[in-house]
């Protein structure tokens, strides 16, 4: 019996989960650091924190749906996960370009996350194509 | 003309843009159109000027160093070349830290905010924000309008607290004081429990003296004080005493202080003008004012005077207490008066220090006339740690008799009541007999006793008070303690003068404070020893 689930996608989703935890904690710590060291008024701090937490809230169902879709070889959850990935990409681009202070560490973290999202999206599309056909 | 005016207005509306190009910024360029010494970035300097420099005071002009990569202007002097020349390099400075700022989307992060230029549109808003005496980040909380205060606060402040302005029916109890300049400002409120003494100058004119409010007694006592803030209980200000000061400075205490004396013009003088007010407020220990009294000094203003100096003082006393000012706790504090007293019937009896200044330890106060016999009353208190010397000149004529002259000079030198005991510590109590040091009186005769039969008359010419004090207590916080006070009177023989001649003798008095403390030896606690004892039966089977 041929297996339609994509192993690279599964590995990538698993690593994404671990990396995202590290990314969230690191970005939160850096925002706290920035608010102490630089002048960070409240009306600039609030949107940045809101985007970060929104991204965390989106990530959980995104990863869950990705795991479920890939393992059960169902294209609906995988498609939904792809949609949520688009939202996560937008938020990641915001944190990369339009944050109040973009540190070099921010650039690195977000670049890695963005590339992971890109690779994941490609693999998801291929998996959906495999499941549908 | 209309569009040039608009253009000019548009230019005025925004402040000039800040210069951010590091190649054009120079902080050491202070002189306009002149070369600043050792300023390598100064555009006014020529190559000959650079050859005379020794170093560059500003070697690097850079923006915020936390940015990851930015332009920096580096200035240096090449001393090897002949003549020395300045090297200017524009480099890209890289911050290697991983937390360097790559980009910011917040303009004021790295630059100061440009202030708003007032225009007719935003003027009112700017005036509201910045028009007061203080700026605040929350402008709404600085609402000084008393009507808008929370009613819940009225229940909490049912008593006065330290520093709270003393309220009267109209506004606050005024204590005129100099603000910024030396002219009197009547808007200074007196704070509760804040003892203040201020002196300020008021401009006056004799013609309008009865119309100037601040010269009349009524101005200072007509509003009654509220016993507690925001209450209806009033305390009237009573007149405690009135002292009238004449034009030559002599003060007389009036026997009856009930009559209110208002300023009026008399013989080209303005009399009954207020020269000083001394408020005494009595309060309970729960912060309620129960009594208020004012002591006035009234004086006369002559026609030529354009301004007078007024002095104001306020002091707070708790009811049923007699405050005694200490000169230190426990050791004497430099600058505070040395406490002294008498010992009638076996107990030291400290004189009342507040009002009876004559029983303190005092020395002669030099006056401008320098005549010993004219200024007999002027004395200055002896302040701890301050060596003082003063004197006067005595003119001796042939007609002066020796004995009364000697007695007068002794009074001039020692004062009316020279104390017998001095407090050893700044806070010595009257009951502690051992804390008081007796004043040793010595008598030195300047000239050898001649071999004539009659004893020549001796007059005192100098008084030297030597106070020996020591450091007492711990090494880090030594307290001053007076150990020994010696008053030495030096006398000299008064030679009889031929009639018609007169002689001038200088009379001096001095106070010297000598530190006789032995050098302190720091002592350390004993090293801790390890105290191990083996149990009694440690070597049981064998011992």
XYZ file of C-alpha atoms in Angstrom:
676
model
C 0.000 0.000 0.000
C 1.491 3.265 -1.050
C 1.662 5.975 1.545
C 0.408 9.331 0.403
C 1.391 11.230 3.570
C 4.413 13.320 2.997
C 7.282 12.484 5.360
C 9.260 15.694 4.711
C 6.125 17.722 5.504
C 5.669 15.845 8.762
C 9.284 16.418 9.782
C 9.032 20.068 8.870
C 5.806 20.551 10.817
C 7.356 18.916 13.866
C 10.474 21.092 13.709
C 8.288 24.138 13.051
C 6.439 23.503 16.304
C 9.648 23.416 18.322
C 11.150 26.364 16.523
C 8.026 28.425 16.906
C 8.071 28.022 20.701
C 11.631 29.279 20.749
C 10.768 32.079 18.327
C 7.817 33.271 20.400
C 9.775 33.355 23.661
C 12.770 35.040 22.047
C 10.695 37.717 20.318
C 8.733 38.419 23.506
C 11.975 38.738 25.480
C 13.396 41.092 22.885
C 10.306 43.286 22.946
C 10.681 43.528 26.722
C 14.370 44.380 26.274
C 13.532 47.030 23.694
C 10.923 48.614 25.920
C 13.494 49.018 28.689
C 16.465 50.171 26.636
C 14.829 52.297 23.968
C 12.038 54.795 24.014
C 9.009 52.639 23.315
C 5.743 54.523 23.867
C 2.613 52.554 24.643
C 0.858 53.238 21.372
C 3.739 51.664 19.485
C 4.217 48.794 21.893
C 0.588 47.647 21.801
C 0.348 46.799 18.064
C 3.655 44.903 18.134
C 2.600 42.775 21.073
C -0.842 42.241 19.544
C 0.671 40.940 16.304
C 2.960 38.558 18.160
C 0.163 37.084 20.248
C -2.133 36.872 17.233
C 0.540 34.911 15.435
C 0.849 32.523 18.402
C -2.913 32.025 18.434
C -2.920 31.274 14.712
C 0.027 28.883 14.928
C -1.635 26.313 17.152
C -4.599 25.416 14.895
C -2.366 25.770 11.856
C 0.050 23.125 13.072
C -2.719 20.885 14.384
C -4.590 20.968 11.098
C -1.368 20.354 9.237
C -0.551 17.273 11.323
C -4.132 15.941 11.056
C -4.425 16.543 7.337
C -1.111 14.963 6.540
C -1.596 11.914 8.725
C -5.204 11.214 7.706
C -4.405 12.047 4.089
C -7.333 14.482 4.005
C -7.032 17.558 1.862
C -9.562 19.727 3.714
C -7.600 20.263 6.927
C -4.439 20.649 4.923
C -6.076 23.284 2.771
C -7.289 25.107 5.884
C -3.794 24.940 7.293
C -2.485 26.478 4.102
C -4.928 29.334 4.477
C -3.797 29.960 8.031
C -0.208 29.853 6.833
C -0.942 32.848 4.607
C -2.073 34.775 7.703
C 1.052 33.714 9.604
C 3.234 34.826 6.704
C 1.633 38.257 6.717
C 2.221 38.597 10.458
C 5.788 37.384 10.097
C 6.436 39.965 7.392
C 4.995 42.637 9.692
C 7.366 41.618 12.483
C 10.229 41.601 10.022
C 9.618 44.947 8.337
C 7.124 47.102 10.195
C 7.946 46.590 13.882
C 8.921 49.700 15.798
C 12.479 48.486 16.312
C 13.829 45.722 14.115
C 16.977 44.286 15.624
C 19.411 42.096 13.771
C 18.288 39.121 15.830
C 14.695 39.874 14.783
C 15.732 39.771 11.152
C 17.402 36.382 11.593
C 14.538 34.785 13.490
C 11.890 36.048 11.117
C 13.878 35.113 8.038
C 14.250 31.538 9.279
C 10.540 31.360 10.116
C 9.574 32.790 6.746
C 11.683 30.271 4.891
C 10.174 27.473 6.961
C 6.693 28.719 6.067
C 7.610 28.905 2.420
C 8.962 25.366 2.349
C 5.981 24.084 4.286
C 3.546 25.730 1.892
C 5.249 24.111 -1.060
C 5.170 20.701 0.578
C 1.520 21.142 1.550
C 0.554 21.996 -2.016
C 2.342 18.872 -3.229
C 0.642 16.769 -0.550
C -2.780 18.138 -1.444
C -2.086 17.365 -5.089
C -1.103 13.829 -4.094
C -4.214 13.298 -1.960
C -6.636 14.688 -4.514
C -5.346 12.723 -7.435
C 2.854 90.330 -2.037
C 0.100 87.950 -0.891
C 1.947 84.822 -1.959
C 5.271 85.960 -0.479
C 3.482 86.537 2.804
C 1.984 83.057 2.620
C 5.366 81.600 1.776
C 6.921 83.393 4.716
C 4.169 82.119 6.960
C 4.663 78.598 5.687
C 8.372 78.856 6.397
C 7.720 80.054 9.937
C 5.272 77.237 10.646
C 7.846 74.507 10.733
C 11.067 74.513 12.646
C 14.257 74.190 10.571
C 15.009 70.576 9.722
C 17.663 68.974 11.927
C 21.043 68.296 10.373
C 21.724 64.569 10.317
C 24.601 64.320 7.887
C 27.651 63.311 9.938
C 30.006 64.955 7.485
C 28.493 68.362 8.238
C 28.070 68.038 12.007
C 30.712 69.461 14.290
C 30.188 69.851 18.040
C 33.462 71.627 18.709
C 32.798 74.378 16.169
C 31.808 77.022 18.674
C 33.279 80.201 17.203
C 31.468 81.556 14.176
C 33.723 82.231 11.146
C 36.804 81.498 13.246
C 38.888 78.400 13.595
C 38.428 76.561 16.920
C 41.618 75.150 18.356
C 42.022 71.364 18.064
C 38.681 71.079 16.332
C 39.389 68.922 13.311
C 35.876 69.076 11.914
C 35.658 72.889 11.880
C 34.999 74.085 8.319
C 36.498 77.496 9.115
C 39.963 76.005 9.607
C 42.459 76.061 6.793
C 45.387 73.714 6.190
C 47.787 76.059 8.013
C 45.517 75.980 11.075
C 45.470 72.183 10.994
C 49.225 72.068 10.992
C 49.240 73.797 14.388
C 46.881 71.386 16.111
C 48.163 68.772 18.569
C 45.209 66.372 18.722
C 41.637 66.153 17.525
C 39.211 66.901 20.317
C 36.369 65.237 18.419
C 37.787 62.144 16.687
C 34.488 60.561 15.650
C 31.129 61.972 14.661
C 28.513 59.283 14.644
C 24.796 58.922 14.990
C 23.300 56.496 17.434
C 25.929 53.811 17.997
C 23.270 51.153 18.470
C 22.455 51.056 14.780
C 23.776 48.044 12.898
C 25.428 49.987 10.159
C 25.770 53.702 9.785
C 27.992 56.376 8.376
C 30.653 57.825 10.635
C 33.026 60.711 10.073
C 36.500 60.036 11.397
C 38.895 62.912 11.928
C 42.530 62.405 12.767
C 45.807 64.240 12.574
C 48.655 62.821 10.644
C 51.612 63.946 12.741
C 54.165 62.083 10.613
C 53.659 64.357 7.630
C 55.439 67.664 7.576
C 53.448 69.929 8.114
C 50.858 67.856 10.053
C 47.642 67.538 8.158
C 44.123 66.546 9.006
C 42.678 63.335 7.641
C 38.939 63.093 7.103
C 37.376 59.750 6.348
C 33.766 58.819 5.901
C 33.413 55.186 6.898
C 30.645 52.702 7.507
C 30.611 51.850 11.165
C 29.283 48.366 11.881
C 27.942 47.335 15.255
C 28.743 43.644 15.656
C 26.199 43.009 18.403
C 23.293 40.767 17.497
C 20.939 43.215 19.176
C 21.882 46.173 17.038
C 19.023 48.150 15.530
C 18.541 47.068 11.939
C 15.681 49.444 11.190
C 13.160 51.514 13.055
C 9.713 52.589 12.042
C 9.490 55.171 14.805
C 10.972 58.500 13.891
C 11.581 59.831 17.380
C 13.512 56.757 18.400
C 16.834 58.192 17.408
C 16.138 61.915 17.205
C 14.696 64.471 19.558
C 11.127 65.475 18.881
C 10.700 68.748 17.014
C 8.534 71.037 19.084
C 5.282 72.277 17.686
C 5.424 75.784 16.300
C 2.507 77.834 17.628
C 0.035 78.910 14.997
C -3.297 80.647 15.415
C -4.985 77.234 15.200
C -3.119 75.329 17.872
C -2.273 78.258 20.147
C -5.069 77.667 22.611
C -4.268 74.005 22.963
C -0.559 74.720 23.477
C -1.339 77.418 26.031
C -3.448 74.982 28.009
C -0.712 72.365 27.952
C 2.299 74.558 28.575
C 0.941 77.812 29.928
C 1.210 76.936 33.609
C 4.165 77.033 35.926
C 4.759 73.314 35.564
C 4.424 70.877 32.711
C 3.091 67.420 33.250
C 2.670 64.374 31.105
C -0.904 64.140 32.343
C -2.181 67.703 32.112
C -5.549 66.830 33.585
C -4.203 65.829 36.968
C -2.799 69.291 37.656
C -6.190 70.848 38.105
C -5.703 73.358 40.907
C -9.328 74.407 40.908
C -10.507 73.564 44.422
C -14.112 73.071 43.354
C -13.216 70.173 41.138
C -11.543 68.148 43.895
C -13.129 64.865 44.887
C -15.562 65.175 47.767
C -14.115 61.985 49.212
C -10.858 63.809 49.882
C -12.609 66.257 52.175
C -13.271 63.504 54.706
C -9.679 62.310 54.729
C -8.009 65.687 55.269
C -9.614 66.558 58.560
C -6.303 67.752 59.900
C -3.260 69.620 58.766
C -0.224 67.678 57.679
C 3.379 68.786 57.388
C 3.845 71.194 54.515
C 0.152 71.670 53.769
C -0.574 75.404 53.322
C -2.338 76.935 56.315
C -5.757 77.943 55.041
C -7.647 81.108 55.943
C -11.135 82.175 54.999
C -10.031 83.683 51.707
C -7.080 81.631 50.587
C -3.891 80.877 52.499
C -1.954 82.447 55.330
C 0.539 84.638 53.559
C 4.183 84.853 54.513
C 5.661 87.424 52.103
C 9.018 86.269 50.882
C 11.407 87.062 48.071
C 10.702 85.063 44.935
C 13.386 85.101 42.233
C 14.406 88.687 43.108
C 14.566 90.333 46.539
C 11.157 92.024 46.214
C 8.361 90.798 48.432
C 5.811 88.498 46.907
C 2.574 88.110 48.822
C 1.656 84.817 47.234
C 3.876 82.584 49.385
C 1.713 80.433 51.659
C 2.908 79.356 55.080
C 3.217 75.589 55.392
C 2.007 73.785 58.499
C 4.866 72.905 60.855
C 7.358 74.550 58.495
C 9.230 77.134 60.541
C 10.327 79.843 58.165
C 12.026 83.190 58.439
C 12.140 85.392 55.359
C 13.343 88.876 54.577
C 12.316 90.820 51.557
C 12.251 94.359 50.222
C 9.100 96.297 49.517
C 8.958 99.534 47.572
C 7.251 102.312 49.492
C 6.601 106.002 49.266
C 5.786 108.214 52.194
C 2.945 109.995 50.377
C 1.003 106.819 49.738
C 1.954 105.077 52.949
C -1.531 104.752 54.338
C -2.798 103.232 51.107
C -0.137 100.534 50.766
C -1.833 97.488 52.256
C 1.296 95.574 53.129
C 2.449 98.285 55.529
C -0.614 98.075 57.712
C -1.152 95.661 60.602
C -4.653 94.841 59.369
C -3.294 93.126 56.262
C -1.639 90.477 58.380
C -4.322 89.770 60.940
C -7.662 90.454 59.339
C -8.305 86.989 57.886
C -8.886 84.190 60.380
C -7.229 80.842 60.057
C -9.239 77.667 59.579
C -8.622 75.240 62.434
C -8.621 72.272 60.076
C -8.620 72.405 56.290
C -12.024 72.973 54.669
C -13.799 73.445 57.969
C -15.857 76.310 59.262
C -14.072 76.581 62.598
C -12.073 79.808 62.632
C -9.133 80.892 64.748
C -8.594 84.625 64.972
C -5.066 85.983 64.825
C -4.392 87.945 68.010
C -1.759 90.645 68.395
C 0.792 89.314 70.854
C 3.066 92.321 71.149
C 4.003 95.485 69.310
C 7.559 96.789 69.242
C 8.133 100.258 67.884
C 11.460 100.882 66.186
C 12.687 104.433 65.920
C 14.625 105.828 62.997
C 17.985 105.233 64.683
C 17.198 101.607 65.334
C 16.169 101.665 68.987
C 13.289 99.351 69.782
C 10.686 99.842 72.469
C 8.113 97.323 73.540
C 4.662 98.875 73.847
C 2.811 98.065 77.045
C -0.627 97.780 75.485
C -0.970 95.758 72.343
C -4.727 95.962 72.038
C -4.862 99.133 70.023
C -4.457 98.601 66.318
C -1.925 101.079 64.983
C -2.423 101.951 61.356
C 0.164 103.735 59.249
C -0.220 107.455 58.871
C 1.823 110.370 57.657
C 3.240 112.589 60.386
C 5.867 115.314 59.889
C 7.103 113.911 56.557
C 7.480 110.493 58.124
C 5.262 107.505 57.740
C 4.816 106.021 61.197
C 3.350 102.675 62.278
C 4.564 100.963 59.131
C 5.004 97.203 59.545
C 8.688 96.273 59.456
C 8.350 92.751 60.718
C 5.765 90.166 61.678
C 6.408 87.092 63.789
C 3.599 84.535 63.732
C 3.308 81.975 66.519
C 0.846 79.192 65.818
C -0.160 76.699 68.494
C -1.466 73.373 67.349
C -2.635 70.130 68.864
C -0.947 66.817 68.262
C -3.762 65.809 65.891
C -2.978 68.584 63.430
C -5.546 71.154 64.467
C -4.676 74.809 64.921
C -5.999 76.213 68.160
C -4.264 79.532 68.558
C -2.524 82.083 66.398
C -0.665 85.156 67.551
C 1.354 87.766 65.710
C 4.101 89.972 67.122
C 4.695 93.149 65.150
C 7.635 95.476 64.725
C 6.408 98.866 63.589
C 8.707 101.539 62.357
C 8.920 104.885 60.693
C 9.774 105.481 57.055
C 11.551 108.681 56.177
C 10.755 110.734 53.099
C 13.899 109.730 51.186
C 13.378 106.015 51.603
C 12.211 104.305 48.419
C 12.101 100.809 49.850
C 12.130 99.099 53.215
C 13.177 95.659 54.286
C 10.475 93.609 55.937
C 11.175 90.421 57.845
C 8.648 87.689 58.501
C 8.834 84.622 60.653
C 6.471 81.840 61.527
C 6.924 79.190 64.190
C 4.712 76.322 65.269
C 4.424 75.048 68.828
C 2.474 72.097 70.066
C 0.079 72.965 72.875
C 1.245 72.416 76.437
C 4.859 72.005 75.433
C 7.854 74.247 75.880
C 10.218 73.604 73.001
C 13.887 74.031 73.756
C 16.119 74.250 70.710
C 18.952 71.796 70.938
C 22.364 72.520 69.572
C 22.984 68.988 68.480
C 21.890 65.493 69.278
C 23.983 64.426 71.114
C 27.148 66.124 69.923
C 27.260 69.817 69.064
C 26.574 70.772 65.485
C 28.894 73.364 63.999
C 27.100 76.677 63.736
C 24.566 76.181 66.516
C 24.843 78.247 69.697
C 26.719 76.909 72.687
C 24.206 76.262 75.455
C 25.014 77.782 78.814
C 23.323 78.286 82.121
C 23.599 79.139 85.797
C 23.562 77.069 88.912
C 21.484 78.610 91.642
C 20.962 76.410 94.685
C 22.840 73.417 93.498
C 21.071 72.637 90.182
C 22.047 73.909 86.733
C 19.263 76.159 85.605
C 19.367 76.705 81.870
C 18.123 80.123 80.946
C 15.205 80.289 78.544
C 17.001 80.099 75.232
C 14.127 81.276 73.078
C 13.680 84.800 74.284
C 16.337 85.537 76.854
C 19.344 85.880 74.652
C 21.368 87.645 77.324
C 21.929 84.503 79.329
C 23.505 82.619 76.490
C 27.233 82.537 76.064
C 27.817 85.697 74.072
C 30.715 87.830 73.058
C 30.972 91.472 72.198
C 29.651 92.307 68.765
C 31.717 94.860 66.866
C 29.710 97.859 65.755
C 30.379 100.437 63.095
C 31.144 103.161 65.596
C 33.788 101.014 67.358
C 33.198 102.900 70.566
C 33.111 100.607 73.580
C 31.012 102.844 75.727
C 28.396 103.691 73.139
C 27.399 100.214 72.001
C 27.044 98.329 75.225
C 24.117 96.198 74.203
C 25.319 94.581 71.027
C 26.300 90.981 71.621
C 26.594 87.989 69.371
C 25.972 84.397 70.484
C 28.923 82.061 70.497
C 28.344 79.441 67.818
C 30.035 76.097 68.197
C 33.053 75.644 65.982
C 33.235 79.237 64.817
C 36.251 81.097 66.153
C 35.329 84.706 66.569
C 37.185 87.842 67.426
C 35.655 91.229 68.011
C 36.608 94.424 69.633
C 36.097 98.086 70.183
C 38.151 101.148 70.978
C 38.118 102.831 74.323
C 38.948 106.504 74.528
C 40.444 107.320 77.898
C 40.486 110.918 79.072
C 42.156 112.289 82.131
C 38.871 112.747 83.911
C 37.929 109.069 83.917
C 38.052 107.295 87.210
C 39.592 103.847 87.167
C 37.255 101.728 89.252
C 33.991 102.567 87.494
C 35.804 102.284 84.178
C 37.055 98.800 85.065
C 33.553 97.715 85.998
C 32.093 99.136 82.787
C 34.705 97.395 80.696
C 34.030 94.122 82.452
C 30.376 94.512 81.561
C 31.255 95.341 77.981
C 33.471 92.282 77.671
C 31.394 89.753 79.526
C 27.892 91.023 79.039
C 25.130 91.525 81.516
C 24.886 87.948 82.733
C 27.870 85.819 81.980
C 26.922 82.173 82.472
C 28.663 79.828 84.846
C 28.143 76.505 83.157
C 28.271 75.291 79.581
C 26.451 72.207 78.313
C 28.824 69.421 77.441
C 26.586 67.925 74.776
C 24.207 69.671 72.426
C 21.253 67.996 74.076
C 22.259 68.102 77.728
C 19.255 68.281 79.984
C 19.072 70.593 82.953
C 18.612 67.694 85.354
C 21.871 65.961 84.417
C 24.353 67.821 86.558
C 27.328 65.887 85.255
C 26.645 66.907 81.673
C 27.476 70.526 82.380
C 31.006 71.913 82.388
C 31.900 74.857 84.652
C 33.540 77.890 83.070
C 36.963 78.439 84.556
C 37.739 82.100 84.974
C 41.368 83.162 84.809
C 42.845 86.553 85.384
C 46.118 87.579 83.789
C 47.736 90.835 84.589
C 49.645 92.278 81.667
C 52.195 94.261 83.524
C 54.395 93.265 86.363
C 53.369 94.665 89.659
C 55.614 97.607 90.277
C 57.363 98.070 93.513
C 55.330 101.033 94.589
C 53.276 100.717 97.700
C 49.919 101.608 96.230
C 48.412 98.917 94.022
C 47.856 100.344 90.574
C 44.413 100.198 89.109
C 43.895 97.469 86.567
C 41.395 97.639 83.763
C 40.434 94.627 81.694
C 41.440 94.918 78.066
C 40.764 91.505 76.612
C 38.593 88.461 77.174
C 39.569 85.210 75.571
C 37.226 82.261 75.812
C 38.867 79.005 74.948
C 36.568 76.050 74.430
C 38.283 72.693 74.332
C 36.240 69.999 72.704
C 36.819 66.426 71.803
C 35.366 63.866 69.475
C 33.306 61.370 71.352
C 31.732 58.140 70.316
C 32.207 55.987 67.256
C 34.893 56.450 64.654
C 32.524 56.808 61.745
C 30.162 59.269 63.400
C 32.071 61.225 66.043
C 30.077 63.597 68.219
C 31.490 66.874 69.473
C 31.639 67.181 73.218
C 32.828 70.231 75.113
C 35.318 69.228 77.811
C 36.637 72.487 79.144
C 35.826 76.190 78.881
C 38.257 78.800 80.089
C 37.549 82.546 80.151
C 40.744 84.546 80.503
C 40.604 88.233 81.343
C 43.751 90.181 80.686
C 44.111 93.412 82.616
C 46.547 96.249 82.258
C 47.468 99.138 84.431
C 45.757 102.394 83.745
C 48.388 105.073 83.869
C 47.189 108.441 84.960
C 47.069 110.834 82.033
C 48.010 114.470 82.210
C 44.907 116.606 81.906
C 43.768 117.424 78.407
C 45.403 114.354 76.812
C 43.510 111.321 75.810
C 44.499 107.812 74.833
C 42.782 105.147 72.750
C 43.075 101.556 73.933
C 41.858 98.637 71.853
C 39.632 96.166 73.681
C 39.300 92.690 72.199
C 37.309 89.623 72.943
C 37.687 86.317 71.190
C 36.391 82.786 71.205
C 38.626 79.919 70.142
C 37.544 76.318 69.719
C 40.337 73.793 70.109
C 40.015 70.187 69.201
C 41.769 68.167 71.884
C 40.625 64.777 70.720
C 43.284 62.148 70.687
C 43.676 60.357 67.381
C 41.227 57.532 67.152
C 42.422 54.005 66.959
C 40.219 51.751 64.989
C 39.596 48.555 66.831
C 38.479 45.441 65.152
C 36.391 42.678 66.502
C 38.367 39.646 67.556
C 38.883 37.075 64.870
C 36.363 34.337 65.249
C 37.947 31.188 66.647
C 36.861 27.752 65.827
C 35.841 26.169 69.024
C 35.849 22.461 68.575
C 35.917 20.170 71.519
C 35.817 16.482 71.183
C 33.149 14.759 73.194
C 34.211 13.629 76.632
C 34.096 9.947 75.861
C 35.487 10.064 72.378
C 38.281 7.588 73.044
C 35.988 5.490 75.185
C 37.423 2.004 75.215
C 40.990 3.201 75.444
C 40.734 6.016 77.920
